[in-house]
XYZ file of C-alpha atoms in Angstrom:
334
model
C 16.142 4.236 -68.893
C 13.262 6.847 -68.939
C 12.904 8.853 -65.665
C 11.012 11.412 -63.955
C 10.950 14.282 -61.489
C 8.613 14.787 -58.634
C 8.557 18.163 -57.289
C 7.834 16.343 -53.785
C 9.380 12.966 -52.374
C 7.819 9.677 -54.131
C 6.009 7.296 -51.936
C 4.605 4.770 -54.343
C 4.453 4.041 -58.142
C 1.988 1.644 -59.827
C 1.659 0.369 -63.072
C -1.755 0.565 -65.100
C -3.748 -2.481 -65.639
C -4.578 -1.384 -68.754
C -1.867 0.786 -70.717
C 1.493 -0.523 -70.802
C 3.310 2.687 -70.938
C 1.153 4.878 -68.327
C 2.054 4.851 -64.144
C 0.537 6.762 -61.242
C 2.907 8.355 -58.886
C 2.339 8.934 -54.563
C 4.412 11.777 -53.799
C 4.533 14.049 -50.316
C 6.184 17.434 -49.500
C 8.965 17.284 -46.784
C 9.453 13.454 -46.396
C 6.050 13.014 -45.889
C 6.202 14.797 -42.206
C 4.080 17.743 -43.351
C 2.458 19.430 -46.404
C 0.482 19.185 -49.401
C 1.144 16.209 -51.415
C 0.360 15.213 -55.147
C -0.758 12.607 -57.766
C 1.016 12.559 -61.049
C -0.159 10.460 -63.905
C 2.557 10.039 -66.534
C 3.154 8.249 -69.665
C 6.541 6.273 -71.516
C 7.120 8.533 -74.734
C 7.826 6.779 -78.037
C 10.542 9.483 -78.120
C 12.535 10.168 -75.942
C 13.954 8.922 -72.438
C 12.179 11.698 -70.090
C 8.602 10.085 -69.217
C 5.333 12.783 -69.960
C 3.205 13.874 -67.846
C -0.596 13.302 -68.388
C -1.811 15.184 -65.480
C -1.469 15.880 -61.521
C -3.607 16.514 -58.759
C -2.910 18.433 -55.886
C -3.889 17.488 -51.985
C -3.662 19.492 -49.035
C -1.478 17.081 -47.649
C 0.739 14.261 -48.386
C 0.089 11.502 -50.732
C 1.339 7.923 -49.162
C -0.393 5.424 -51.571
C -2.271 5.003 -55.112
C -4.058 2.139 -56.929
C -5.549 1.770 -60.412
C -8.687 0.774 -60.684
C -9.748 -2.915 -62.120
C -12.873 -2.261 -63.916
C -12.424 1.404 -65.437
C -9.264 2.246 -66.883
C -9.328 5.902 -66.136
C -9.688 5.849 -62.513
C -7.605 5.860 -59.722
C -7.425 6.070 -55.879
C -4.976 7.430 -53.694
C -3.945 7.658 -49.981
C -3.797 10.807 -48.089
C -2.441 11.447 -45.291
C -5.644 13.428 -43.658
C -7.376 9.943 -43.673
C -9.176 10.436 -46.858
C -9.256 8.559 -49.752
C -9.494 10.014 -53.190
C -10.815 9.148 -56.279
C -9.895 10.321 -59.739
C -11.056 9.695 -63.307
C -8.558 10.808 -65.647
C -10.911 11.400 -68.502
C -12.679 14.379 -66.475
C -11.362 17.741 -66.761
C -9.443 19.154 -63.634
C -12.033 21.042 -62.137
C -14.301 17.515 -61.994
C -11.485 15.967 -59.529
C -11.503 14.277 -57.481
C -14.748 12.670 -57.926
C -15.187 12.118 -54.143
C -13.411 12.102 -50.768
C -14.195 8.882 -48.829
C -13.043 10.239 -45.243
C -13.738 7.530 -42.301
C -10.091 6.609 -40.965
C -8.622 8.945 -38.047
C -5.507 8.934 -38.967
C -3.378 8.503 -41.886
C -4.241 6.061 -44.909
C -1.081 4.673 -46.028
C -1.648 1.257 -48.197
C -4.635 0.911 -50.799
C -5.138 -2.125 -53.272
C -7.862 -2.927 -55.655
C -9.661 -6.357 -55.552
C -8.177 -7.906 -59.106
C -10.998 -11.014 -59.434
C -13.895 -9.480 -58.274
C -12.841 -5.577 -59.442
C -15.675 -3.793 -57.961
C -13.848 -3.116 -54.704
C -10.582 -2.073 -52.743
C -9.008 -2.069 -49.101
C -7.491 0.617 -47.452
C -4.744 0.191 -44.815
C -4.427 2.782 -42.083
C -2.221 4.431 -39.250
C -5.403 4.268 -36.928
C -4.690 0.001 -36.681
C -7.021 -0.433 -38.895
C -8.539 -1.973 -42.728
C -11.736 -0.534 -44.452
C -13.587 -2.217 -47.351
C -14.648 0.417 -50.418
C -16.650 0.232 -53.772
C -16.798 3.319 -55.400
C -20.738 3.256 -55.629
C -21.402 3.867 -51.872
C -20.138 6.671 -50.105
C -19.503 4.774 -46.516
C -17.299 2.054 -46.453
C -18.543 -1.564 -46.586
C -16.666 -3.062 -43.450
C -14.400 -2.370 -41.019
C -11.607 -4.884 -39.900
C -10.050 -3.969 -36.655
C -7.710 -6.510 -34.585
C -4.284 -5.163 -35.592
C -2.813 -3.249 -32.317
C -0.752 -1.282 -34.403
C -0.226 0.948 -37.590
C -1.366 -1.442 -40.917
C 0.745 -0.690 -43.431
C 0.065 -2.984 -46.598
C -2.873 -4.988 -48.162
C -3.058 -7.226 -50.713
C -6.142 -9.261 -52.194
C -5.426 -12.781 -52.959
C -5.095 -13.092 -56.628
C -7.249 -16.256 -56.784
C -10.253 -15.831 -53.745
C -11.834 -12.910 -54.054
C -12.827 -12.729 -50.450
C -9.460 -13.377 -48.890
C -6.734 -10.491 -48.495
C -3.745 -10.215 -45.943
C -2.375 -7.076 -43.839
C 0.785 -6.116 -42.283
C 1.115 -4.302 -39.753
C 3.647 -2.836 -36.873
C 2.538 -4.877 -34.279
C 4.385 -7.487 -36.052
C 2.380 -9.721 -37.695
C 0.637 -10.498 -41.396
C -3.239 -11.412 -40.704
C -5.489 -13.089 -43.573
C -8.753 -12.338 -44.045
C -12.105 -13.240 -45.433
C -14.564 -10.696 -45.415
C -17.341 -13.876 -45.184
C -15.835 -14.214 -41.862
C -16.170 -12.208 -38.515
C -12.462 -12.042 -37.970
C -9.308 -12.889 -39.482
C -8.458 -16.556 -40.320
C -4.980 -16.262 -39.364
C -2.234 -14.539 -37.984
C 1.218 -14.890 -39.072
C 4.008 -13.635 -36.122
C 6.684 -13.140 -38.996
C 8.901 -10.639 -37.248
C 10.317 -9.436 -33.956
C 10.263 -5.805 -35.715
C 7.573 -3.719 -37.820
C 6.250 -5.284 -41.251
C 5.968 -2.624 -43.717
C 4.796 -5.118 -46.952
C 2.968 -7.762 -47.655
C 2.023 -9.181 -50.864
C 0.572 -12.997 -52.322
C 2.488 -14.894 -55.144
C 0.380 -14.470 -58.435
C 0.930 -18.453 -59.231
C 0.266 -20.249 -55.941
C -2.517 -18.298 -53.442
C -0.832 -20.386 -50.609
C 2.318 -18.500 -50.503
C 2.377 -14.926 -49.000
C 5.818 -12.544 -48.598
C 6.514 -10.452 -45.771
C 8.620 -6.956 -45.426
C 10.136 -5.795 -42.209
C 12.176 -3.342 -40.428
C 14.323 -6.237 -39.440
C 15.987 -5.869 -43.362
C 14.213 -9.475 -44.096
C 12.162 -10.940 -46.795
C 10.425 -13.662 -45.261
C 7.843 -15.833 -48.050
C 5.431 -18.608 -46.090
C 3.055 -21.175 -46.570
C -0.157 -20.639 -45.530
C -1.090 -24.254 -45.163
C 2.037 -24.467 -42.534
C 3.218 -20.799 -41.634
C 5.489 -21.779 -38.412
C 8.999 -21.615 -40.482
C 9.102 -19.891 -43.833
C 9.558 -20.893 -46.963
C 12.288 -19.082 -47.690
C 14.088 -15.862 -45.785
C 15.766 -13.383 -48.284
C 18.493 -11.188 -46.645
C 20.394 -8.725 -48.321
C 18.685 -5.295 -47.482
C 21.090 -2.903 -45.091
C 18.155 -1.139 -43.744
C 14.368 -1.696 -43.321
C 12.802 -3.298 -46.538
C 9.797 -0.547 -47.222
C 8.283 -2.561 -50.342
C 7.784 -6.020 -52.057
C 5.625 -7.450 -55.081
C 5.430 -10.754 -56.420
C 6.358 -10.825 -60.114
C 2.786 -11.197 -61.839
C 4.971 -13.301 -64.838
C 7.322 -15.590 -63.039
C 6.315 -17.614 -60.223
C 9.660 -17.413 -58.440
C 10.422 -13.442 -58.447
C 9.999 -10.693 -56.229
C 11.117 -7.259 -56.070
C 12.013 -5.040 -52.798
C 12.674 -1.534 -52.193
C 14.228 -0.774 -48.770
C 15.856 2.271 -46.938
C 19.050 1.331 -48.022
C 18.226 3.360 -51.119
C 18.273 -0.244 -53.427
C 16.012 -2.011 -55.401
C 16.506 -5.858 -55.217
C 15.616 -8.344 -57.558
C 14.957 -12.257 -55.895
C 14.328 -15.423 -56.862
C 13.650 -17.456 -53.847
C 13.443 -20.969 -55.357
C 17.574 -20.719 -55.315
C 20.407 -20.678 -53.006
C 21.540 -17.649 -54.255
C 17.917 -15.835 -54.523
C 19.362 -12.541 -54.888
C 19.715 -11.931 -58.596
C 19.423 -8.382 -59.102
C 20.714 -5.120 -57.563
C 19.536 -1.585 -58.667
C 21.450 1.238 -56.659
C 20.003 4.133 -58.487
C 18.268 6.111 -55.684
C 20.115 8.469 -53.729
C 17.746 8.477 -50.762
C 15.416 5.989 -49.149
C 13.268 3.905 -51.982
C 10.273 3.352 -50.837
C 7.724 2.241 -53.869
C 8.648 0.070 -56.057
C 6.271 -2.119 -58.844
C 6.056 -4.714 -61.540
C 4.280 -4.205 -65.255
C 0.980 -6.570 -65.308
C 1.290 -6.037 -69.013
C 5.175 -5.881 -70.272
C 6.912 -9.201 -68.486
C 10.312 -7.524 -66.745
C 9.334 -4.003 -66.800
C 9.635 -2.346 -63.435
C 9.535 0.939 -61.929
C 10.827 2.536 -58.884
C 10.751 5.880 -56.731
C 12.190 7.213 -53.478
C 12.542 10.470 -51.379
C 15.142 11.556 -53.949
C 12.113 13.086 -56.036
C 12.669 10.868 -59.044
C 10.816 7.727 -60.580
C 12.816 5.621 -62.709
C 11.383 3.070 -64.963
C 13.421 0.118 -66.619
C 13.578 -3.767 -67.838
C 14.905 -6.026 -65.956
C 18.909 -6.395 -66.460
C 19.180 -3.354 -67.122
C 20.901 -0.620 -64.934
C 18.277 2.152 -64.593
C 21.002 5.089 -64.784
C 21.603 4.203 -68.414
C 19.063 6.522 -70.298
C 17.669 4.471 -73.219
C 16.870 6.538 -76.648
C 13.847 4.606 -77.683
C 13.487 6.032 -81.355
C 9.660 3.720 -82.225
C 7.610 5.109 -84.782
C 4.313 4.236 -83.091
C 2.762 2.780 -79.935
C 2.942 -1.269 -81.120
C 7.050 -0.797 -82.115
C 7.642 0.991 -78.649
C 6.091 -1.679 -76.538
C 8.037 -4.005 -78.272
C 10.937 -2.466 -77.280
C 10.246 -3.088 -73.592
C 9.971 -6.820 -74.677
C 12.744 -9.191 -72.757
């Protein structure tokens, strides 16, 4: 399946909203520790298994997080590790990037995700304990939301209320949100260790997935959150990554230190249903296709995104020979 090299470790990978073959890629220098970092923007070829680059842009340091924006299809945001955010529009030359550097967190950004209902905003999630509430039309932030005592790590909008998103965060819990409201609505103890992820099913806003150090998948009810729903074990190490399929209620996908990418379906007994062992160092972003049901994508500190369907082991390199754009997508079809 189509892959492709980072000259730095990969952080995160995301999936366009908008073009089924294009992806934006986190990646950091030295494990993230210290140095510069980059964004690459690449593209699926029609012709071969390597994946094109469209273009990269460089930070002074290390790039933890990116999101696509929801209402323009060229731009993007990404995480830095300086406490910026920064904003890109593919369709400028270069020299016009980044468009701006929204700078308010003291320490490192590390989660960002774009509101997909209302599409005029996006959180960021922070090593200074707390979330901040963008548009791209003011140059402060809208709101800040500080109760976490610890690093936040992850933030996800609910897909169906606009106004309600969740966090997770080292101090061990997953809080939702309403940004009507002066503080969070609730707070979810899910672990005894670190949660890393967080992210809502796309089918029912009531259920919400947690990630944790403690190698569990944990998915609750909102409406009753004092046992889970279901708890998916199977990771060795720390699970760094989940996402709710956005075409089957039941699926998720996980990344974890491990260096796997696992593949659950937590309406069964046995909800693991898929094991991708491709990484040879920790995997740490991992993402679903909004567009192409069963495409996924993957990277790690091994410097190398892989991109594949689902069933399909990623190491097998697949000669996709489609005269045009329409034939190639329907190659990625299940």
């Amino acid at each position: 399946m189509p892959f492709f090299k980072t000259p730095f470790n990969g952080y995160s990978v995301r999936f366009s909203p908008f073009y089924e073959s294009r992806l934006a890629v986190a990646t950091a220098q030295n494990f993230g520790i210290l140095g510069n970092g980059r964004v690459h923007v690449i593209d699926l070829s029609p012709n071969a298994p390597i994946i094109n680059e469209l273009i990269s842009y460089d930070t002074a340091d290390g790039v933890y997080d990116v999101a696509w924006s929801e209402s323009h299809d060229s731009v993007l945001v990404a995480a830095v590790a300086d406490g910026s955010i920064k904003v890109y529009d593919t369709a400028l030359p270069p020299h016009s990037n980044p468009l701006r550097s929204l700078k308010e967190h003291a320490r490192e950004v590390h989660g960002l995700d774009y509101n997909p209902t209302r599409r005029d905003s996006f959180l960021s999630a922070s090593w200074d304990d707390s979330v901040k509430l963008w548009t791209l039309d003011r140059p402060a932030s809208l709101r800040t939301f500080r109760e976490h005592a610890y690093c936040v790590y992850s933030v996800a909008w609910n897909p169906k209320h606009a106004d309600v998103f969740a966090s997770a965060s080292g101090d061990c819990t997953v809080r939702i949100w309403d940004v009507r409201e002066p503080g969070s609505t609730m707070i979810i103890p899910g672990h005894e260790h670190e949660i890393l992820s967080c992210d809502w099913n796309k089918y029912d806003e009531c259920l919400i997935a947690s990630a944790s150090v403690d190698k569990s998948i944990k998915i609750w009810d909102v409406r009753n959150y004092r046992v889970p729903v279901s708890v998916l074990n199977g990771h060795g190490y720390a699970v760094r990554k989940i996402k709710f399929s956005p075409h089957r209620r039941s699926l998720i996908v996980s990344c974890s230190y491990d260096m796997t990418v696992c593949l659950w379906d937590f309406m069964i007994e046995d909800a693991l249903v898929g094991r991708y062992d491709h990484h040879t160092e920790f995997a740490v972003g991992v993402d679903l296709s909004v567009l192409v049901d069963g495409l996924m994508a993957s990277t790690g500190w091994d410097e190398l995104v892989y991109v594949w369907q689902q069933g399909m082991d990623p190491r097998q390199v697949l000669h996709v020979m489609a005269a045009d754009r329409e034939s190639f997508v329907q190659t990625l079809q299940p």
